[in-house]
mmCIF file of C-alpha atoms in Angstrom:
data_model
loop_
_atom_site.group_PDB
_atom_site.id
_atom_site.type_symbol
_atom_site.label_atom_id
_atom_site.label_comp_id
_atom_site.label_asym_id
_atom_site.label_seq_id
_atom_site.Cartn_x
_atom_site.Cartn_y
_atom_site.Cartn_z
ATOM 1 C CA UNK A 1 -11.599 -12.265 27.859
ATOM 2 C CA UNK A 2 -11.884 -11.344 24.183
ATOM 3 C CA UNK A 3 -8.782 -10.170 22.375
ATOM 4 C CA UNK A 4 -9.349 -7.407 19.886
ATOM 5 C CA UNK A 5 -7.779 -7.485 16.470
ATOM 6 C CA UNK A 6 -5.878 -4.348 15.492
ATOM 7 C CA UNK A 7 -6.420 -2.618 12.168
ATOM 8 C CA UNK A 8 -2.932 -3.673 11.100
ATOM 9 C CA UNK A 9 -3.708 -7.321 11.841
ATOM 10 C CA UNK A 10 -6.947 -6.993 9.882
ATOM 11 C CA UNK A 11 -5.075 -5.663 6.851
ATOM 12 C CA UNK A 12 -2.522 -8.476 6.924
ATOM 13 C CA UNK A 13 -5.246 -11.086 7.479
ATOM 14 C CA UNK A 14 -7.273 -9.676 4.573
ATOM 15 C CA UNK A 15 -4.202 -9.888 2.335
ATOM 16 C CA UNK A 16 -3.645 -13.478 3.440
ATOM 17 C CA UNK A 17 -7.312 -14.324 2.859
ATOM 18 C CA UNK A 18 -6.991 -13.037 -0.714
ATOM 19 C CA UNK A 19 -3.945 -15.215 -1.346
ATOM 20 C CA UNK A 20 -1.430 -12.369 -1.409
ATOM 21 C CA UNK A 21 2.081 -13.706 -0.938
ATOM 22 C CA UNK A 22 4.172 -10.675 -1.950
ATOM 23 C CA UNK A 23 3.877 -6.988 -1.070
ATOM 24 C CA UNK A 24 6.116 -4.302 -2.575
ATOM 25 C CA UNK A 25 6.659 -1.173 -0.552
ATOM 26 C CA UNK A 26 8.523 1.481 1.315
ATOM 27 C CA UNK A 27 7.751 1.976 5.018
ATOM 28 C CA UNK A 28 6.725 5.235 6.623
ATOM 29 C CA UNK A 29 5.152 6.419 9.849
ATOM 30 C CA UNK A 30 1.496 5.990 8.911
ATOM 31 C CA UNK A 31 1.887 2.330 7.909
ATOM 32 C CA UNK A 32 4.460 1.123 10.439
ATOM 33 C CA UNK A 33 1.867 -0.898 12.398
ATOM 34 C CA UNK A 34 1.079 -2.826 9.195
ATOM 35 C CA UNK A 35 4.784 -3.371 8.573
ATOM 36 C CA UNK A 36 5.176 -4.659 12.135
ATOM 37 C CA UNK A 37 2.472 -7.252 11.435
ATOM 38 C CA UNK A 38 3.982 -8.217 8.081
ATOM 39 C CA UNK A 39 7.339 -8.885 9.704
ATOM 40 C CA UNK A 40 5.768 -11.026 12.453
ATOM 41 C CA UNK A 41 4.488 -13.633 9.997
ATOM 42 C CA UNK A 42 5.881 -15.731 7.149
ATOM 43 C CA UNK A 43 3.012 -16.028 4.658
ATOM 44 C CA UNK A 44 3.518 -12.658 2.978
ATOM 45 C CA UNK A 45 6.952 -11.646 1.742
ATOM 46 C CA UNK A 46 7.836 -7.953 1.632
ATOM 47 C CA UNK A 47 10.034 -6.548 -1.127
ATOM 48 C CA UNK A 48 11.685 -3.312 0.016
ATOM 49 C CA UNK A 49 12.206 -0.772 -2.756
ATOM 50 C CA UNK A 50 14.090 2.520 -2.810
ATOM 51 C CA UNK A 51 11.121 4.677 -3.837
ATOM 52 C CA UNK A 52 7.339 4.333 -3.814
ATOM 53 C CA UNK A 53 7.109 4.711 -7.581
ATOM 54 C CA UNK A 54 9.451 1.749 -7.908
ATOM 55 C CA UNK A 55 7.157 -0.288 -5.648
ATOM 56 C CA UNK A 56 4.238 0.254 -8.008
ATOM 57 C CA UNK A 57 6.290 -0.589 -11.093
ATOM 58 C CA UNK A 58 7.606 -3.728 -9.375
ATOM 59 C CA UNK A 59 4.013 -4.708 -8.555
ATOM 60 C CA UNK A 60 3.143 -4.152 -12.226
ATOM 61 C CA UNK A 61 5.933 -6.507 -13.252
ATOM 62 C CA UNK A 62 4.752 -9.057 -10.718
ATOM 63 C CA UNK A 63 1.195 -8.824 -12.055
ATOM 64 C CA UNK A 64 2.344 -9.192 -15.652
ATOM 65 C CA UNK A 65 4.540 -12.185 -14.910
ATOM 66 C CA UNK A 66 2.197 -14.061 -12.554
ATOM 67 C CA UNK A 67 -1.272 -13.052 -13.723
ATOM 68 C CA UNK A 68 -2.097 -12.079 -10.131
ATOM 69 C CA UNK A 69 -2.652 -8.524 -8.887
ATOM 70 C CA UNK A 70 0.445 -6.794 -7.566
ATOM 71 C CA UNK A 71 0.126 -5.320 -4.076
ATOM 72 C CA UNK A 72 1.824 -2.140 -2.866
ATOM 73 C CA UNK A 73 2.100 -0.633 0.626
ATOM 74 C CA UNK A 74 3.248 2.979 1.068
ATOM 75 C CA UNK A 75 2.843 5.666 3.695
ATOM 76 C CA UNK A 76 0.663 8.755 3.672
ATOM 77 C CA UNK A 77 1.301 12.065 1.923
ATOM 78 C CA UNK A 78 4.498 11.901 -0.110
ATOM 79 C CA UNK A 79 4.411 8.107 -0.127
ATOM 80 C CA UNK A 80 1.007 8.165 -1.769
ATOM 81 C CA UNK A 81 1.833 10.967 -4.190
ATOM 82 C CA UNK A 82 5.055 9.232 -5.246
ATOM 83 C CA UNK A 83 2.985 6.190 -6.210
ATOM 84 C CA UNK A 84 0.664 8.093 -8.582
ATOM 85 C CA UNK A 85 2.834 7.760 -11.713
ATOM 86 C CA UNK A 86 2.941 3.986 -11.342
ATOM 87 C CA UNK A 87 -0.777 3.820 -10.558
ATOM 88 C CA UNK A 88 -1.532 5.794 -13.716
ATOM 89 C CA UNK A 89 0.769 3.560 -15.757
ATOM 90 C CA UNK A 90 -0.979 0.446 -14.444
ATOM 91 C CA UNK A 91 -4.367 1.942 -15.305
ATOM 92 C CA UNK A 92 -3.292 2.852 -18.832
ATOM 93 C CA UNK A 93 -1.851 -0.626 -19.420
ATOM 94 C CA UNK A 94 -4.765 -2.448 -17.699
ATOM 95 C CA UNK A 95 -2.459 -4.062 -15.147
ATOM 96 C CA UNK A 96 -4.205 -5.178 -11.940
ATOM 97 C CA UNK A 97 -2.647 -3.689 -8.819
ATOM 98 C CA UNK A 98 -3.807 -2.863 -5.302
ATOM 99 C CA UNK A 99 -2.147 0.102 -3.607
ATOM 100 C CA UNK A 100 -2.568 0.544 0.133
ATOM 101 C CA UNK A 101 -1.546 3.916 1.550
ATOM 102 C CA UNK A 102 -1.442 5.323 5.009
ATOM 103 C CA UNK A 103 -3.388 8.401 6.034
ATOM 104 C CA UNK A 104 -3.246 10.844 8.903
ATOM 105 C CA UNK A 105 -5.777 10.300 11.711
ATOM 106 C CA UNK A 106 -9.315 11.210 10.650
ATOM 107 C CA UNK A 107 -9.577 14.151 13.035
ATOM 108 C CA UNK A 108 -6.456 15.683 11.449
ATOM 109 C CA UNK A 109 -7.600 15.518 7.824
ATOM 110 C CA UNK A 110 -7.825 19.023 6.398
ATOM 111 C CA UNK A 111 -5.579 20.520 9.069
ATOM 112 C CA UNK A 112 -2.255 20.394 7.195
ATOM 113 C CA UNK A 113 -1.053 17.556 9.396
ATOM 114 C CA UNK A 114 2.416 16.095 8.913
ATOM 115 C CA UNK A 115 2.504 14.097 5.655
ATOM 116 C CA UNK A 116 -1.140 14.870 4.897
ATOM 117 C CA UNK A 117 -2.295 14.911 1.289
ATOM 118 C CA UNK A 118 -5.656 14.605 -0.429
ATOM 119 C CA UNK A 119 -4.900 11.048 -1.468
ATOM 120 C CA UNK A 120 -8.444 10.361 -2.642
ATOM 121 C CA UNK A 121 -8.540 13.523 -4.750
ATOM 122 C CA UNK A 122 -5.079 12.952 -6.195
ATOM 123 C CA UNK A 123 -5.709 9.332 -7.134
ATOM 124 C CA UNK A 124 -9.336 9.609 -8.264
ATOM 125 C CA UNK A 125 -8.393 10.260 -11.941
ATOM 126 C CA UNK A 126 -6.138 7.193 -12.046
ATOM 127 C CA UNK A 127 -8.265 4.600 -10.260
#
């Protein structure tokens, strides 16, 4: 019998494969499966912040001090929009960061689903 890997496990494994050892973030419904996987392993440490914007700025500081990209994990909708100021700041200062956001299920995009936002459209100018 073949065990299937969940999307959340794939994300955490991909982070591990890239040598990520710290993720800054604020949990929310759309990314809880990823958080569950993060907390079931010991290779990647999670730094809980009080606001998504703070997660991005913390990742910027990490990138500046280590020379490695800072990684951020936030939920869909307001989580993603709250990260935009930090994303723009990182772009303007040429600081390498990776921001992972949740999203509503594909079939719900464009239907005003709970915590839905046009994340691609909102972040396109700052990525």
